[in-house]
Each structure stands twice: as structure tokens, then as C-alpha cells.
Tab-separated table of C-alpha atoms and ligand atoms in Angstrom:
chain	number	residue	atom	x	y	z
A	1458	MET	CA	-17.654	24.329	-19.897
A	1459	TYR	CA	-21.079	23.132	-18.751
A	1460	GLY	CA	-23.368	23.812	-15.640
A	1461	GLY	CA	-24.548	27.257	-16.119
A	1462	GLU	CA	-24.268	29.746	-13.409
A	1463	ASN	CA	-24.042	27.247	-10.404
A	1464	ASN	CA	-20.963	25.459	-11.255
A	1465	ALA	CA	-19.497	27.398	-14.329
A	1466	ARG	CA	-15.985	26.534	-13.143
A	1467	MET	CA	-16.545	22.728	-13.311
A	1468	SER	CA	-15.652	21.138	-16.580
A	1469	ALA	CA	-18.532	19.054	-18.043
A	1470	ALA	CA	-15.933	16.366	-18.700
A	1471	GLU	CA	-14.974	15.997	-14.925
A	1472	GLY	CA	-15.598	12.967	-12.899
A	1473	GLY	CA	-18.222	10.201	-12.499
A	1474	SER	CA	-18.617	7.007	-14.812
A	1475	PHE	CA	-18.718	6.964	-18.463
A	1476	GLN	CA	-22.496	7.060	-18.493
A	1477	GLU	CA	-22.603	9.978	-16.384
A	1478	LYS	CA	-20.085	12.012	-18.708
A	1479	ALA	CA	-22.298	10.663	-21.626
A	1480	ASP	CA	-25.358	12.436	-20.072
A	1481	ARG	CA	-23.528	15.751	-19.344
A	1482	TYR	CA	-21.955	15.453	-23.004
A	1483	ARG	CA	-25.553	15.271	-24.385
A	1484	LYS	CA	-26.375	18.273	-22.390
A	1485	VAL	CA	-23.306	20.130	-23.505
A	1486	ILE	CA	-24.440	19.666	-27.168
A	1487	GLU	CA	-27.920	20.902	-26.369
A	1488	GLU	CA	-26.451	24.035	-24.727
A	1489	LYS	CA	-23.944	24.484	-27.754
A	1490	ARG	CA	-26.998	24.308	-30.010
A	1491	GLN	CA	-28.851	26.851	-27.933
A	1492	LEU	CA	-26.008	29.082	-27.725
A	1493	THR	CA	-25.110	29.088	-31.548
A	1494	ALA	CA	-28.873	29.872	-32.164
A	1495	GLU	CA	-28.848	32.725	-29.750
A	1496	LEU	CA	-25.569	34.135	-31.122
A	1497	SER	CA	-26.867	33.539	-34.820
A	1498	GLN	CA	-30.043	35.520	-33.897
A	1499	LYS	CA	-27.984	38.321	-32.250
A	1500	ASN	CA	-25.913	38.691	-35.364
A	1501	TYR	CA	-28.848	38.573	-37.409
A	1502	ASN	CA	-30.641	41.401	-35.684
A	1503	LYS	CA	-27.498	43.434	-35.469
A	1504	ALA	CA	-27.102	43.021	-39.289
A	1505	VAL	CA	-30.858	43.946	-40.011
A	1506	GLY	CA	-30.644	46.807	-37.293
A	1507	ALA	CA	-27.847	48.368	-39.153
A	1508	GLY	CA	-29.835	48.484	-42.362
A	1509	VAL	CA	-28.630	45.097	-44.012
A	1510	GLU	CA	-31.425	43.334	-46.000
A	1511	VAL	CA	-30.927	39.601	-45.137
A	1512	LEU	CA	-32.570	37.009	-47.373
A	1513	THR	CA	-32.784	33.527	-45.858
A	1514	GLY	CA	-32.363	31.243	-48.924
A	1515	SER	CA	-29.812	29.480	-51.008
A	1516	ALA	CA	-28.223	31.400	-53.752
A	1517	ALA	CA	-26.882	30.346	-57.327
A	1518	PHE	CA	-25.565	32.353	-60.040
A	1519	LEU	CA	-27.676	32.601	-63.376
A	1520	ASP	CA	-24.774	34.303	-65.018
A	1521	ASP	CA	-22.125	36.941	-64.070
A	1522	HIS	CA	-24.471	39.527	-62.566
A	1523	ARG	CA	-27.718	37.642	-61.751
A	1524	ILE	CA	-28.440	35.573	-58.561
A	1525	LEU	CA	-31.177	33.145	-58.166
A	1526	VAL	CA	-32.312	32.849	-54.439
A	1527	THR	CA	-34.479	29.807	-53.554
A	1528	TYR	CA	-36.223	30.254	-50.248
A	1529	PRO	CA	-36.850	27.367	-47.731
A	1530	GLU	CA	-40.760	27.405	-48.905
A	1531	GLY	CA	-39.402	26.677	-52.534
A	1532	ASN	CA	-40.388	30.107	-54.070
A	1533	THR	CA	-37.442	32.113	-55.779
A	1534	GLU	CA	-36.330	35.517	-56.356
A	1535	GLU	CA	-33.849	36.959	-58.948
A	1536	LEU	CA	-31.480	39.446	-57.963
A	1537	TYR	CA	-29.105	41.680	-59.869
A	1538	GLY	CA	-25.502	43.022	-58.702
A	1539	LYS	CA	-23.008	44.985	-60.591
A	1540	ARG	CA	-20.605	43.354	-58.075
A	1541	ILE	CA	-21.247	40.129	-56.261
A	1542	PHE	CA	-18.996	39.073	-53.254
A	1543	ILE	CA	-19.137	35.375	-52.460
A	1544	ASN	CA	-18.757	34.471	-48.841
A	1545	THR	CA	-20.090	30.985	-48.634
A	1546	GLY	CA	-17.415	29.516	-46.537
A	1547	GLY	CA	-16.191	25.864	-47.064
A	1548	THR	CA	-17.647	22.355	-46.843
A	1549	PRO	CA	-15.617	19.514	-45.055
A	1550	PHE	CA	-13.652	17.351	-47.391
A	1551	VAL	CA	-14.493	13.628	-47.254
A	1552	PRO	CA	-11.393	11.913	-48.600
A	1553	PRO	CA	-11.906	8.989	-51.229
A	1554	ILE	CA	-11.480	6.291	-48.822
A	1555	THR	CA	-13.387	3.154	-49.660
A	1556	GLY	CA	-16.517	2.740	-47.617
A	1557	LEU	CA	-16.217	6.020	-45.877
A	1558	LYS	CA	-18.927	7.938	-47.382
A	1559	GLU	CA	-21.433	5.063	-46.977
A	1560	SER	CA	-20.562	4.494	-43.496
A	1561	ARG	CA	-23.360	5.256	-40.925
A	1562	TYR	CA	-20.697	6.015	-38.228
A	1563	ALA	CA	-18.456	8.230	-40.072
A	1564	TYR	CA	-18.837	12.000	-39.411
A	1565	THR	CA	-17.342	15.063	-40.766
A	1566	SER	CA	-16.307	17.868	-38.226
A	1567	GLU	CA	-19.916	19.404	-38.799
A	1568	GLY	CA	-21.443	16.010	-37.922
A	1569	MET	CA	-19.351	15.473	-34.940
A	1570	MET	CA	-20.623	18.881	-33.462
A	1571	GLU	CA	-24.057	17.594	-33.606
A	1572	LEU	CA	-23.355	14.187	-32.362
A	1573	GLU	CA	-25.557	13.439	-29.272
A	1574	THR	CA	-24.204	10.163	-28.141
A	1575	LEU	CA	-20.705	10.225	-26.476
A	1576	PRO	CA	-18.557	7.608	-28.439
A	1577	GLU	CA	-16.804	5.030	-26.373
A	1578	LYS	CA	-14.221	4.751	-29.037
A	1579	LEU	CA	-13.435	7.319	-31.682
A	1580	LEU	CA	-10.978	7.196	-34.760
A	1581	ILE	CA	-9.878	10.439	-36.142
A	1582	ILE	CA	-8.583	10.593	-39.567
A	1583	GLY	CA	-6.201	13.258	-39.934
A	1584	GLY	CA	-4.016	15.257	-37.406
A	1585	GLY	CA	-4.279	18.834	-38.557
A	1586	TYR	CA	-5.797	21.467	-36.314
A	1587	ILE	CA	-9.479	20.546	-36.644
A	1588	GLY	CA	-8.512	16.814	-36.352
A	1589	LEU	CA	-6.715	17.730	-33.011
A	1590	GLU	CA	-9.553	19.709	-31.388
A	1591	PHE	CA	-11.805	16.812	-31.275
A	1592	PRO	CA	-9.554	14.194	-29.670
A	1593	SER	CA	-8.931	16.567	-26.916
A	1594	TYR	CA	-12.483	17.080	-25.883
A	1595	TYR	CA	-13.514	13.531	-26.497
A	1596	THR	CA	-10.727	12.286	-24.426
A	1597	ASN	CA	-11.692	14.378	-21.747
A	1598	PHE	CA	-15.185	13.142	-21.844
A	1599	GLY	CA	-13.677	9.497	-21.422
A	1600	SER	CA	-13.765	8.257	-25.108
A	1601	GLN	CA	-10.702	6.214	-26.145
A	1602	VAL	CA	-9.346	8.220	-29.001
A	1603	THR	CA	-6.947	7.103	-31.833
A	1604	ILE	CA	-5.714	9.505	-34.496
A	1605	VAL	CA	-4.346	8.336	-37.734
A	1606	GLN	CA	-1.796	10.632	-39.522
A	1607	ASP	CA	-0.473	9.590	-42.905
A	1608	GLY	CA	2.853	11.539	-42.634
A	1609	GLU	CA	5.528	11.217	-40.333
A	1610	ALA	CA	4.881	14.917	-39.087
A	1611	PHE	CA	2.262	15.508	-36.764
A	1612	ILE	CA	0.419	18.904	-37.311
A	1613	PRO	CA	2.559	19.363	-40.323
A	1614	ARG	CA	1.950	23.191	-40.495
A	1615	GLU	CA	3.489	23.841	-36.929
A	1616	ASP	CA	7.025	24.220	-35.952
A	1617	GLU	CA	8.726	20.878	-34.990
A	1618	GLU	CA	9.156	21.771	-31.331
A	1619	VAL	CA	5.343	22.784	-31.252
A	1620	SER	CA	4.112	19.724	-32.827
A	1621	ALA	CA	6.600	17.513	-30.592
A	1622	ALA	CA	5.150	19.154	-27.328
A	1623	VAL	CA	1.535	18.714	-28.553
A	1624	LEU	CA	2.307	15.214	-29.404
A	1625	GLU	CA	3.923	14.653	-25.901
A	1626	HIS	CA	0.805	16.276	-24.340
A	1627	MET	CA	-1.750	14.329	-26.291
A	1628	THR	CA	0.009	11.068	-25.682
A	1629	ALA	CA	0.216	11.542	-21.986
A	1630	ALA	CA	-3.495	12.443	-21.911
A	1631	GLY	CA	-4.204	8.960	-23.139
A	1632	MET	CA	-4.586	9.493	-26.946
A	1633	ARG	CA	-3.260	6.957	-29.249
A	1634	ILE	CA	-1.347	8.481	-32.453
A	1635	LEU	CA	-0.567	6.395	-35.286
A	1636	ARG	CA	1.928	8.230	-37.818
A	1637	LYS	CA	3.020	7.013	-41.181
A	1638	ALA	CA	-0.328	5.211	-41.115
A	1639	ALA	CA	-3.222	5.781	-43.742
A	1640	VAL	CA	-6.758	4.627	-43.456
A	1641	THR	CA	-7.445	2.917	-46.734
A	1642	ALA	CA	-11.064	1.384	-45.914
A	1643	VAL	CA	-13.899	1.748	-43.672
A	1644	ARG	CA	-16.745	-0.861	-43.285
A	1645	ASP	CA	-19.696	-1.073	-40.905
A	1646	GLU	CA	-19.851	-4.084	-38.567
A	1647	ASN	CA	-21.771	-4.833	-35.580
A	1648	GLY	CA	-23.125	-1.202	-35.249
A	1649	LYS	CA	-19.360	0.290	-35.510
A	1650	ALA	CA	-17.325	1.606	-38.269
A	1651	ARG	CA	-14.198	-0.508	-38.487
A	1652	ALA	CA	-11.327	1.031	-40.521
A	1653	SER	CA	-8.217	-0.424	-42.007
B	1945	LIG	C1	-14.453	22.305	-36.565
B	1945	LIG	C2	-14.068	23.623	-36.852
B	1945	LIG	C3	-13.336	24.500	-35.825
B	1945	LIG	C4	-12.957	25.803	-36.104
B	1945	LIG	N1	-12.377	26.426	-34.965
B	1945	LIG	C5	-12.040	27.772	-35.486
B	1945	LIG	C6	-11.574	28.566	-34.263
B	1945	LIG	O1	-11.489	28.093	-33.082
B	1945	LIG	N2	-11.191	29.768	-34.622
B	1945	LIG	C7	-11.378	30.310	-35.858
B	1945	LIG	O2	-11.027	31.485	-35.973
B	1945	LIG	N3	-11.760	29.723	-36.919
B	1945	LIG	C8	-12.138	28.414	-36.548
B	1945	LIG	N4	-12.737	27.554	-37.614
B	1945	LIG	C9	-12.838	28.129	-38.933
B	1945	LIG	C10	-13.875	29.035	-39.182
B	1945	LIG	O3	-15.328	28.381	-38.832
B	1945	LIG	C11	-14.026	29.596	-40.453
B	1945	LIG	O4	-12.733	30.222	-40.908
B	1945	LIG	C12	-14.978	30.629	-40.820
B	1945	LIG	O5	-16.365	29.973	-40.342
B	1945	LIG	C13	-15.147	31.092	-42.211
B	1945	LIG	O6	-16.101	32.052	-42.373
B	1945	LIG	P1	-16.869	32.443	-43.555
B	1945	LIG	O7	-17.903	33.465	-43.280
B	1945	LIG	O8	-15.893	32.477	-44.797
B	1945	LIG	O9	-17.671	31.127	-43.969
B	1945	LIG	P2	-18.905	30.321	-43.004
B	1945	LIG	O10	-18.875	30.665	-41.597
B	1945	LIG	O11	-18.737	28.880	-43.491
B	1945	LIG	O12	-20.130	30.887	-43.591
B	1945	LIG	C14	-20.620	30.841	-44.858
B	1945	LIG	C15	-22.114	31.032	-44.984
B	1945	LIG	O13	-22.575	30.690	-46.504
B	1945	LIG	C16	-23.651	30.082	-46.237
B	1945	LIG	N5	-23.841	29.573	-47.820
B	1945	LIG	C17	-23.027	28.613	-48.354
B	1945	LIG	N6	-23.276	28.364	-49.729
B	1945	LIG	C18	-24.673	29.233	-49.800
B	1945	LIG	C19	-25.369	29.501	-50.994
B	1945	LIG	N7	-25.361	29.007	-52.176
B	1945	LIG	N8	-26.369	30.339	-50.725
B	1945	LIG	C20	-26.531	31.020	-49.571
B	1945	LIG	N9	-25.827	30.873	-48.441
B	1945	LIG	C21	-24.810	29.903	-48.710
B	1945	LIG	C22	-23.238	28.868	-45.395
B	1945	LIG	O14	-24.523	28.214	-44.905
B	1945	LIG	C23	-22.850	29.654	-44.368
B	1945	LIG	O15	-23.849	30.097	-43.405
B	1945	LIG	C24	-13.090	26.471	-37.426
B	1945	LIG	C25	-13.790	25.495	-38.476
B	1945	LIG	C26	-14.248	24.266	-38.172
B	1945	LIG	C27	-14.931	23.482	-39.204
């Protein structure tokens, strides 16, 4: 949703030309940034308020019980822990597709959430949960979206009826879904990424 208090019920993706939607899309990304920064600050304050010492830096193991923290300024600190809990999350997997890593127009889910320019056309590799979240909102904004899924099954972890219903809904909404198709190469051409 976009529009603050005055038109909070109106979807940012509703109505207007592609350019108008692209302008609103840019504002949505900006609002998202502000919101996540605010939430992050709130969580930080909460943790500190509860007595947690939060160090903002990058950690690496020196051995089983010692961690080296490197701060953004470059200075380091060594910490010892009898027990150390690792909560470092995950990073997006970039599949070994020829030219994908090198493409200037290929994004992971993290990169997509920072993309300020609404793409006219968007190809999504993979029809899992995260791969499906993006097509829906970009389609709502007016992008032409194609999803490539290498297996026959769409959202393979879901029950067949659920995946069939989602497939029907997404196709009706205008998304093009290619199954049993794998992207094997990507190359940049005329300011776009071209997949084959
Ligand atoms: C596009 C997308 C959509 C999602 N949507 C949903 C959703 O709708 N609902 C839902 O429940 N989940 C969703 N998820 C999953 C959810 O984001 C993760 O399950 C959750 O963030 C995992 O929490 P975490 O604390 O394990 O890791 P993270 O949230 O990834 O936190 C790990 C933290 O560790 C930091 N870190 C990593 N390495 C180091 C290091 N060496 N030193 C110091 N710090 C380090 C990272 O910077 C990060 O801040 C989504 C994920 C993605 C990518």
C-alpha cells in the first residue's frame, strides 16, 4: 500500500499510465526503506533497552570460542564465548547459469527490493514462494512478467490443488508461466538481459 494517511486504502499499483505507476513504485520503494529503517531502529532500541549489548560489525570465528568483530571504521575487537549462537540468516542462491552473475540486469530477491526503476518486462527464474511474491506485485504495477519453472510442478512444495489454484489465478492476472523450461544462459543486450 502507498499513500500515507490520506489514501491508505488505495493500492499504489492502481490506475494510471505505466509512467505514473513507475513514479508511484519509486515512492513505494522509498517508503519501504524508511519503514524498514524505522523498524530496525526500534528493534535496536528495544534490545539495548532490555540490556542487550549490540555491536554493529561483521563477525568471524577465530577458533571454537573466539570471535573477531570488524567494525565499519575498520577497527576490530576480539570476543570470547563459552557458547556461541550463530544467527546469521541466509544469502540468496545465484544458480550457475552462464552469464547470470555477470549480467547488469539480473537481481536476487534482495536486489529486487532495492530496485527503484519499475521494469517494463521482468523474467523470474524459479516458481517457489519468493519467486511468486515478486511476480504478483510487479504485475499489479503493470510490468509484463514471465516465470520460468524447470519442473512440471508449480510451487512444488504445495499441495496440487493449491498450486493449481495459484497457477490459474496468476495466469488470469496476466503472468506468463513457463513450466518444464530451464534458463540456461543470460546475456546483456541493448540495455536488457536476454535469457535463453
Ligand atoms: C524476499 C523474501 C521474502 C520473505 N518473506 C517472508 C514472509 O513473508 N514471512 C516470513 O516469515 N518470512 C519471510 N522471509 C524469510 C525471512 O526473511 C527469514 O526467514 C528471516 O529473516 C530469517 O531470520 P534470521 O534472523 O535467521 O536471519 P536474517 O533476518 O537474515 O538475519 C541475519 C542477520 O545476520 C547478519 N549477519 C550475517 N553474517 C554476519 C556476520 N558474519 N557478522 C555479523 N552479522 C552477520 C545479517 O546482516 C543479518 O542482519 C522472506 C525472505 C525473503 C528473502
